[in-house]
Tab-separated table of C-alpha atoms in Angstrom:
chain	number	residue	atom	x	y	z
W	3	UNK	CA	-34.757	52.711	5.682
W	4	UNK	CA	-33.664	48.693	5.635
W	5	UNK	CA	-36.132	46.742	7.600
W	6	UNK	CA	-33.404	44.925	10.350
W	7	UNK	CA	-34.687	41.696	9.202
W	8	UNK	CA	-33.480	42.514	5.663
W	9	UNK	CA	-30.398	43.616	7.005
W	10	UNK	CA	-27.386	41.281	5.422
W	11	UNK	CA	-25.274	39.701	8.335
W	12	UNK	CA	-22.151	41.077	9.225
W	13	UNK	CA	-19.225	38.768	7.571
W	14	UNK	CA	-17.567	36.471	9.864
W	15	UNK	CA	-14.056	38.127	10.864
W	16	UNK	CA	-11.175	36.559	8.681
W	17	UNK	CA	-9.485	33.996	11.160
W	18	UNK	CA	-13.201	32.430	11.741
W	19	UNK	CA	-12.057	29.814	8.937
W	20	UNK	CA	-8.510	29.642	9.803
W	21	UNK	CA	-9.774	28.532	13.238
W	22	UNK	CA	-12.274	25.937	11.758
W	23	UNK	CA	-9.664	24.777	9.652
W	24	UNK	CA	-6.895	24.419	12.912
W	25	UNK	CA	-9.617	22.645	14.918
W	26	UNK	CA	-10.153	20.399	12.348
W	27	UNK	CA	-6.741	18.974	11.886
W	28	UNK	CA	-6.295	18.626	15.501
W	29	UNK	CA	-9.385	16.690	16.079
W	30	UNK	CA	-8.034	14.931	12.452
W	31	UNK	CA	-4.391	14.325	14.697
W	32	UNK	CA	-6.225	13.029	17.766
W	33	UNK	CA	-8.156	10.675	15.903
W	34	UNK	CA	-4.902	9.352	14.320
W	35	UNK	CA	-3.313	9.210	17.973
W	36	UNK	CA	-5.783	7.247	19.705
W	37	UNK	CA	-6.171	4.868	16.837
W	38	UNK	CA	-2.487	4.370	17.049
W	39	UNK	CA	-2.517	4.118	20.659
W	40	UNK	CA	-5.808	1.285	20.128
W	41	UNK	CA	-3.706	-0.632	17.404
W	42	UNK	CA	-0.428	-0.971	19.590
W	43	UNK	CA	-2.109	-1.670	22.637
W	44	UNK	CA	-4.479	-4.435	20.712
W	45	UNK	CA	-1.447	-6.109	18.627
W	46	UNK	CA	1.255	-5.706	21.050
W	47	UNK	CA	0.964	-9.683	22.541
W	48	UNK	CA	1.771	-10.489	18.569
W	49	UNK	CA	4.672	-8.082	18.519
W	50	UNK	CA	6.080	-9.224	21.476
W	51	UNK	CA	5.423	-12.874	20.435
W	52	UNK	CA	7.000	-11.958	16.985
W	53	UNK	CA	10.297	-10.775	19.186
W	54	UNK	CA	10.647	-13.739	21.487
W	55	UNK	CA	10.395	-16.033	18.241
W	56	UNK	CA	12.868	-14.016	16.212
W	57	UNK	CA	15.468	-13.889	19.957
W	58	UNK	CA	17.821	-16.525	18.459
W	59	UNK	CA	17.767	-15.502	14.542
W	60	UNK	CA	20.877	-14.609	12.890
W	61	UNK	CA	21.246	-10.535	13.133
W	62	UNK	CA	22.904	-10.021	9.801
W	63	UNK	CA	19.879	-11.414	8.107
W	64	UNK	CA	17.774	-9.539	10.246
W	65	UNK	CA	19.320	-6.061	9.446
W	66	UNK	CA	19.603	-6.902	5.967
W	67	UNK	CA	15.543	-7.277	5.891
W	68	UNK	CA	15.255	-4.336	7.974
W	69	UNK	CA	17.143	-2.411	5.112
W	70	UNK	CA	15.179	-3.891	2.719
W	71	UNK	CA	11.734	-3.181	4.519
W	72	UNK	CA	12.428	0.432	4.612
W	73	UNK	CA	13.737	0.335	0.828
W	74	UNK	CA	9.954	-0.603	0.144
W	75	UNK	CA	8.842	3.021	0.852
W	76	UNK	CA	11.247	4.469	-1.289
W	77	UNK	CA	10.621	1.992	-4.424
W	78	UNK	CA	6.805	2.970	-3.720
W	79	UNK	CA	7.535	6.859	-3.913
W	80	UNK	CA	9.466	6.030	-6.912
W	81	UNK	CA	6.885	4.641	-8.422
W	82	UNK	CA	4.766	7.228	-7.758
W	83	UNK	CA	6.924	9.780	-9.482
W	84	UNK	CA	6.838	7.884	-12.472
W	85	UNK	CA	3.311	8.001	-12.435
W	86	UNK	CA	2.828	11.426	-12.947
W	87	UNK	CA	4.666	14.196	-15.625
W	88	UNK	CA	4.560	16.755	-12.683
W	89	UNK	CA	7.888	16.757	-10.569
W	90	UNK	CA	6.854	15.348	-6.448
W	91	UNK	CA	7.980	17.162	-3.709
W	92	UNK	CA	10.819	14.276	-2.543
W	93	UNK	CA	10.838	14.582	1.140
W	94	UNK	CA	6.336	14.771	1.354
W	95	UNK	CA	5.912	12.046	-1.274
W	96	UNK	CA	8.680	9.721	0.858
W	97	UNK	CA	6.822	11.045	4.058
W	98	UNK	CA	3.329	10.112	2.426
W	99	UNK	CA	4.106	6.550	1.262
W	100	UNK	CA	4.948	5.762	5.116
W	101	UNK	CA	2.131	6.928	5.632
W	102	UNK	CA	-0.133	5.169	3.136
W	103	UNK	CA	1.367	1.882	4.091
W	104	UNK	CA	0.367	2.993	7.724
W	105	UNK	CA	-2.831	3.705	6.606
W	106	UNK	CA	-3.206	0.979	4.519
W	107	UNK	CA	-3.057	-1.630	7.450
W	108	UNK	CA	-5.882	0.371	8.874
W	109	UNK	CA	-8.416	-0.006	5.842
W	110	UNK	CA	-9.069	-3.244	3.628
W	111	UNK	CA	-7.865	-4.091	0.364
W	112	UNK	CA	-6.012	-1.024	-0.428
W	113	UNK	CA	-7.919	1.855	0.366
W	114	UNK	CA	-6.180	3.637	2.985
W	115	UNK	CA	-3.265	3.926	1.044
W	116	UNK	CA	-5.107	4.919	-2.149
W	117	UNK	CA	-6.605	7.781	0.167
W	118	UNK	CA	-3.824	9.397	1.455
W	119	UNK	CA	-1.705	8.967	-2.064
W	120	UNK	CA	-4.692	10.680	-3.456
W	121	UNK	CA	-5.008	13.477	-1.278
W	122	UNK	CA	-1.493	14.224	-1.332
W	123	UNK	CA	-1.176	14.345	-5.305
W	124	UNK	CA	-4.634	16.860	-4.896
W	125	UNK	CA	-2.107	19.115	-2.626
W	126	UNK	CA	0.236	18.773	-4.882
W	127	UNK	CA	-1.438	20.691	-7.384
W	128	UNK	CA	-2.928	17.579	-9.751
W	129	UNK	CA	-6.875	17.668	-10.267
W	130	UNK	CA	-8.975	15.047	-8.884
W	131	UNK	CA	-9.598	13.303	-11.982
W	132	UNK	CA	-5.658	12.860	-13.026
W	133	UNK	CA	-4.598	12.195	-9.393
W	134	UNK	CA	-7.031	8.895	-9.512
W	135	UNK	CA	-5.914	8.102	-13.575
W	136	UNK	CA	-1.845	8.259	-11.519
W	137	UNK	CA	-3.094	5.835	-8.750
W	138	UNK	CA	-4.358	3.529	-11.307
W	139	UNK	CA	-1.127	3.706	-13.484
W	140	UNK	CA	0.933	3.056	-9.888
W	141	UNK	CA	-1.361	0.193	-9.766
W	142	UNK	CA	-1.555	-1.604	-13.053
W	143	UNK	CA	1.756	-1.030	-12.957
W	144	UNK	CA	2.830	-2.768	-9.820
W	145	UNK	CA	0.131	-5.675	-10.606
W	146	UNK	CA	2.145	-6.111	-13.875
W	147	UNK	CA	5.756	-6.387	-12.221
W	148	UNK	CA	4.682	-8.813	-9.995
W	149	UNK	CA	3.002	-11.111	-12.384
W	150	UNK	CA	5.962	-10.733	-14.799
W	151	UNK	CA	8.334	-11.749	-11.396
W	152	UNK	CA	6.076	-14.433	-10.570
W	153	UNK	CA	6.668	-15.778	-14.317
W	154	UNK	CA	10.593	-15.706	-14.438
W	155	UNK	CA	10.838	-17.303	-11.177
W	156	UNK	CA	8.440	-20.231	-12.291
W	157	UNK	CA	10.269	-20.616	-14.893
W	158	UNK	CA	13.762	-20.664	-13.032
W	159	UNK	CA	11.830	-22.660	-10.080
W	160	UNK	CA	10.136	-25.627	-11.834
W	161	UNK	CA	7.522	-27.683	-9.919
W	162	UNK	CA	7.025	-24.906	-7.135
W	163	UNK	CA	3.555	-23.531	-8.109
W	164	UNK	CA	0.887	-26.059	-9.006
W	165	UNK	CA	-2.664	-24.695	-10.643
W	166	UNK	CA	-5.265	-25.661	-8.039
W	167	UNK	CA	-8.310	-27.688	-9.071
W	168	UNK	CA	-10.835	-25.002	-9.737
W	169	UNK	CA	-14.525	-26.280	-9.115
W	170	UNK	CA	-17.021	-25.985	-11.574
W	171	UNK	CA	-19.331	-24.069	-9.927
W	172	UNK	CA	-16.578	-21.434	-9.294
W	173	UNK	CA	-15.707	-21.200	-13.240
W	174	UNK	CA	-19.651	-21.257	-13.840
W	175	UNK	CA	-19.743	-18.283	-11.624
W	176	UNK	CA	-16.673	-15.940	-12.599
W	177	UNK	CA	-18.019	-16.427	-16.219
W	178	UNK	CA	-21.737	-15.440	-15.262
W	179	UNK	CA	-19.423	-11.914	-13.565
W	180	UNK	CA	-17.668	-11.492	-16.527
W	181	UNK	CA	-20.967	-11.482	-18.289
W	182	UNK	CA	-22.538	-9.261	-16.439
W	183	UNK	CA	-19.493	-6.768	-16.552
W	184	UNK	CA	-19.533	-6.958	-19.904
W	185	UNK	CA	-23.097	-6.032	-20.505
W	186	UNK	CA	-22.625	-3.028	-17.811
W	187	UNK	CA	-19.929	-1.814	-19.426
W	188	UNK	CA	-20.892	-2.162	-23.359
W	189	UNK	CA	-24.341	-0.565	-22.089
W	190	UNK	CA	-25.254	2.063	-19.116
W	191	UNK	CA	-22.021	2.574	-18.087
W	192	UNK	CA	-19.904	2.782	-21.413
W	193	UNK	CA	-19.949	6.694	-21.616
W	194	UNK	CA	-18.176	6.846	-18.433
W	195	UNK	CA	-16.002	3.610	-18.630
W	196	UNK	CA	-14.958	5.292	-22.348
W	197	UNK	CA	-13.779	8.398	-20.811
W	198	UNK	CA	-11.875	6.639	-17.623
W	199	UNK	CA	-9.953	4.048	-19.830
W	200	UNK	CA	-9.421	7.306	-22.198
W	201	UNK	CA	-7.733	9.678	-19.415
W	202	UNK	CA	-6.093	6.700	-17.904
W	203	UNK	CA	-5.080	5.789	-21.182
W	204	UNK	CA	-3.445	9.364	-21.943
W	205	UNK	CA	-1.786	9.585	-18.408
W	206	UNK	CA	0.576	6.556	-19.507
W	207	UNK	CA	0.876	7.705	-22.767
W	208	UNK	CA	2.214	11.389	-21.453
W	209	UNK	CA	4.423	9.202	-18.515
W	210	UNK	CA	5.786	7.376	-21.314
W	211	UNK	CA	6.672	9.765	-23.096
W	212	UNK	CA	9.368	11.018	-20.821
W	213	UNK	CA	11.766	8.033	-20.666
W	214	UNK	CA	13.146	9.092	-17.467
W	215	UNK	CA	9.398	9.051	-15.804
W	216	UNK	CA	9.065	5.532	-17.535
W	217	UNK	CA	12.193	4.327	-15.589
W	218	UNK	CA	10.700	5.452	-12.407
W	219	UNK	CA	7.741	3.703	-12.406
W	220	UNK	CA	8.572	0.504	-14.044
W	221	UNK	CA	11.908	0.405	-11.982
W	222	UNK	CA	9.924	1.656	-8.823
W	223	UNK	CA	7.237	-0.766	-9.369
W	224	UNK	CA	9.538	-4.425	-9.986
W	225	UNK	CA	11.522	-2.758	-7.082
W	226	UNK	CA	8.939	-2.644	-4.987
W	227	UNK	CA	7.797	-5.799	-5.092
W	228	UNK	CA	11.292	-6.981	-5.243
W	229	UNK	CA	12.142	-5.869	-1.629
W	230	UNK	CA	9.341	-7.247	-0.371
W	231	UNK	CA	10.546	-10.398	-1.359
W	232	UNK	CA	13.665	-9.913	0.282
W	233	UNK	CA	12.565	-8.591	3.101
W	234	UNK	CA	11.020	-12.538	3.026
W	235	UNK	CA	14.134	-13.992	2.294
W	236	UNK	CA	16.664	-12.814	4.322
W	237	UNK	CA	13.842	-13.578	7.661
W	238	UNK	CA	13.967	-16.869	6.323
W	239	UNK	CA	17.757	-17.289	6.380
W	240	UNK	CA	17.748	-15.626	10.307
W	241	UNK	CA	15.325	-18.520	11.338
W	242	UNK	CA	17.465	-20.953	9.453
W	243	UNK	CA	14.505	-22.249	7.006
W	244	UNK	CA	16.359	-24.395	4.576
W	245	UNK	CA	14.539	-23.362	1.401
W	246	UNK	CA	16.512	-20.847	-1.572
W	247	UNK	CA	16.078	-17.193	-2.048
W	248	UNK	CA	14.193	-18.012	-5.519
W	249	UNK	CA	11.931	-20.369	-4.123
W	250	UNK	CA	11.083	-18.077	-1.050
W	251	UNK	CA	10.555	-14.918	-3.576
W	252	UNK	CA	8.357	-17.100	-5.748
W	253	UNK	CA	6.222	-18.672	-2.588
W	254	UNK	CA	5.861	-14.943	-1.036
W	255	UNK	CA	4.737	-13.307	-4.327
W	256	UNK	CA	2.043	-16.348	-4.748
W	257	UNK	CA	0.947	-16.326	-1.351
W	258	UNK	CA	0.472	-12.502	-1.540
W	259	UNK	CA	-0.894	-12.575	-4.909
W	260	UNK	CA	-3.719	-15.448	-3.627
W	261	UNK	CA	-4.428	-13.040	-0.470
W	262	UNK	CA	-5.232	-10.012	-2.219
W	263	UNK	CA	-8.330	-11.733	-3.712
W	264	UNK	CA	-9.630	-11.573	0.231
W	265	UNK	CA	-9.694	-7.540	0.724
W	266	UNK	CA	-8.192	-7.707	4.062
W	267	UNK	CA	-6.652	-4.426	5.823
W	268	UNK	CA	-2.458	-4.943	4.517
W	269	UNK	CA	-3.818	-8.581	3.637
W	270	UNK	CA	-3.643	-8.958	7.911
W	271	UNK	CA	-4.583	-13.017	8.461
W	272	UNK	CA	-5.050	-13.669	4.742
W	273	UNK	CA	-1.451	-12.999	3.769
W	274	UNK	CA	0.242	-14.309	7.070
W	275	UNK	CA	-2.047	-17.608	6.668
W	276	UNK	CA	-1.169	-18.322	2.703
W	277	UNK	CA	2.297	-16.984	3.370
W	278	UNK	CA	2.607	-19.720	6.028
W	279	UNK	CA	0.921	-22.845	4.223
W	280	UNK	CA	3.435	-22.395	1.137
W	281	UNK	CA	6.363	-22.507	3.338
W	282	UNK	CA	5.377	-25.435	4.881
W	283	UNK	CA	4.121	-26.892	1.841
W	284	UNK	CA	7.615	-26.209	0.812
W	285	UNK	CA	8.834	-28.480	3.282
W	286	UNK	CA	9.358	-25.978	5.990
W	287	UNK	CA	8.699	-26.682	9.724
W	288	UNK	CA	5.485	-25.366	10.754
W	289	UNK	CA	7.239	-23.143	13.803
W	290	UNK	CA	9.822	-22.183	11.687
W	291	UNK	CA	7.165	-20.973	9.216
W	292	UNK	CA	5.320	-19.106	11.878
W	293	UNK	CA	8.987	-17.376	13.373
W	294	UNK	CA	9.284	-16.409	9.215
W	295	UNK	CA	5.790	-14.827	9.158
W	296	UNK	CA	5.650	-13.196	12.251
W	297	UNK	CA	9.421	-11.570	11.325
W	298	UNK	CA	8.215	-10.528	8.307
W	299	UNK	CA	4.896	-8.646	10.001
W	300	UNK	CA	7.018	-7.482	12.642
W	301	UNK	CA	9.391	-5.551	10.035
W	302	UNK	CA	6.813	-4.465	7.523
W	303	UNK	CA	3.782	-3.585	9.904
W	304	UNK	CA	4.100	-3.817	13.505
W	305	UNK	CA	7.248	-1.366	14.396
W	306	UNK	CA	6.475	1.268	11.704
W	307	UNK	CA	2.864	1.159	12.397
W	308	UNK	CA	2.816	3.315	14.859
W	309	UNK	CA	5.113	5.650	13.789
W	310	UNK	CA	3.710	5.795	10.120
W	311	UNK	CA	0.185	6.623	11.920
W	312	UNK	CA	1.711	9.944	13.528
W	313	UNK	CA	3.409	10.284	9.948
W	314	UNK	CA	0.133	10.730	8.912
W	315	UNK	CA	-0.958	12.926	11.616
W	316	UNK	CA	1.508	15.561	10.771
W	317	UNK	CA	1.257	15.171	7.037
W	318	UNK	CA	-2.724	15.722	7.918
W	319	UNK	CA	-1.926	18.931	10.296
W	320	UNK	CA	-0.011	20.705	7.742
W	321	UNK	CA	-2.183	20.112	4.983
W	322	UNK	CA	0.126	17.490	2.530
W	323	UNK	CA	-2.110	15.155	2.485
């Protein structure tokens, strides 16, 4: 006779986890709704100030940076493609790069987007490790595209960018970093730095290997960056700034460049403050700098904020991401 301590419990009935799982997601959804509800209400004074400034721009320009500002999603889910062999679903990775730019504007220095792009390459079928090696292809990638950029358009726009006068404590201290690094990673933590560089190093050989994947993430990644820059220019022309479209594309990509090295969530303040001293240190009028910022932000965070949030809502709720 079983002793009824001994006795094994009775197994939960089948929808128990279903049920865990569906409250889950909805307290997941919530979260995402009152945050967007918190972020709107908080920013809204700079999105109405943003509109009031931006009353008397040119339209045209305006819808042509519109255009471009939602071309940005779809160079960053072609890139994205190319980062992998595996074929995307199209419509969920489109739906979860709104998203991770939603997201991203929510965590610093790129780690809301990394989180959702991750998750949603894990539910599309790719193990952890290779999902991560695919973000970090995306991202060399991207980081490469915009330095070549930046290089062609110094080169076509002499006299624009001017090395800054580094101190030498700074230099004394970025070499004492490197140092450091160097001794981490040529002692404790070569085994695992080896096999990282390895499987990131045989992701982009197998992406490369399919010319048609190459395409896609080289042509995603300078387009990216490229409509970005656009977006930039053609806010400038609606506010009547009288710089040139090469000399606005190199200023943005510097200014955005120089803010990523403060990990801000979407580079919020740092970006908008360097973006706005090399205009006017292009010669631009200070409130006609600050109409050209707050345009750009408008376009490329404040009005698809919100909806990229419940983006990610529903991408959470149905398990894509």
């Amino acid at each position: 006779m079983t002793s009824p301590l001994l006795t094994p419990a009775a197994p939960a009935p089948p929808a128990a986890a279903p049920r865990r799982r569906t409250r889950w997601h909805t307290a997941a959804l919530l979260a995402v709704l009152l945050c967007a509800a918190y972020l709107g209400q908080r920013h809204w004074p700079v999105v109405a100030s943003g509109a009031d400034r931006l009353a008397a721009a040119d339209r045209g320009w305006l819808l042509l940076a519109a255009t471009a500002a939602l071309a940005t999603w779809a160079c960053a889910a072609l890139a994205q493609q190319g980062a992998v062999a595996e074929r995307l679903p199209r419509g969920r990775l489109l739906a979860a790069q709104f998203a991770a730019s939603a997201a991203n504007h929510v965590l610093p220095a790129g780690l809301g987007a990394g989180a959702v792009n991750l998750r949603f390459l894990m539910r599309c079928g790719l193990p952890a490790g290779r999902s991560a090696g695919a973000l970090a292809v995306k991202a060399a990638a991207g980081a490469l595209a915009r330095g070549v950029l930046i290089a062609v358009l110094a080169v076509l726009c002499p006299g624009v960018l001017s090395l800054p006068e580094v101190p030498v404590t700074a230099l004394a201290a970025a070499g004492a970093v490197a140092v450091l690094a160097a001794v981490l990673l040529c002692g404790p933590l070569r085994a695992r730095w080896g096999r990282a560089v390895g499987a990131v190093g045989a992701d982009i050989r197998a992406v490369h290997a399919r010319p048609h994947r190459a395409a896609a993430l080289w042509g995603g990644s300078f387009a990216f960056a490229a409509a970005h820059a656009l977006v930039v220019i053609a806010v400038v022309q609606a506010v009547g700034l009288p710089l040139s479209p090469l000399r606005v594309a190199l200023l943005y990509l510097a200014a955005s460049s120089a803010a990523a090295l403060l990990p801000t969530p979407g580079g919020l303040g740092s970006l908008d403050a360097a973006l706005a001293f090399a205009l006017t240190s292009a010669g631009a009028p200070g409130t006609a700098a600050a109409s050209a910022v707050l345009g750009y932000r408008l376009l490329t965070v404040w009005l698809p904020l919100i909806p990229g949030l419940l983006v990610l809502g529903v991408l959470i709720r149905r398990r894509a991401v």
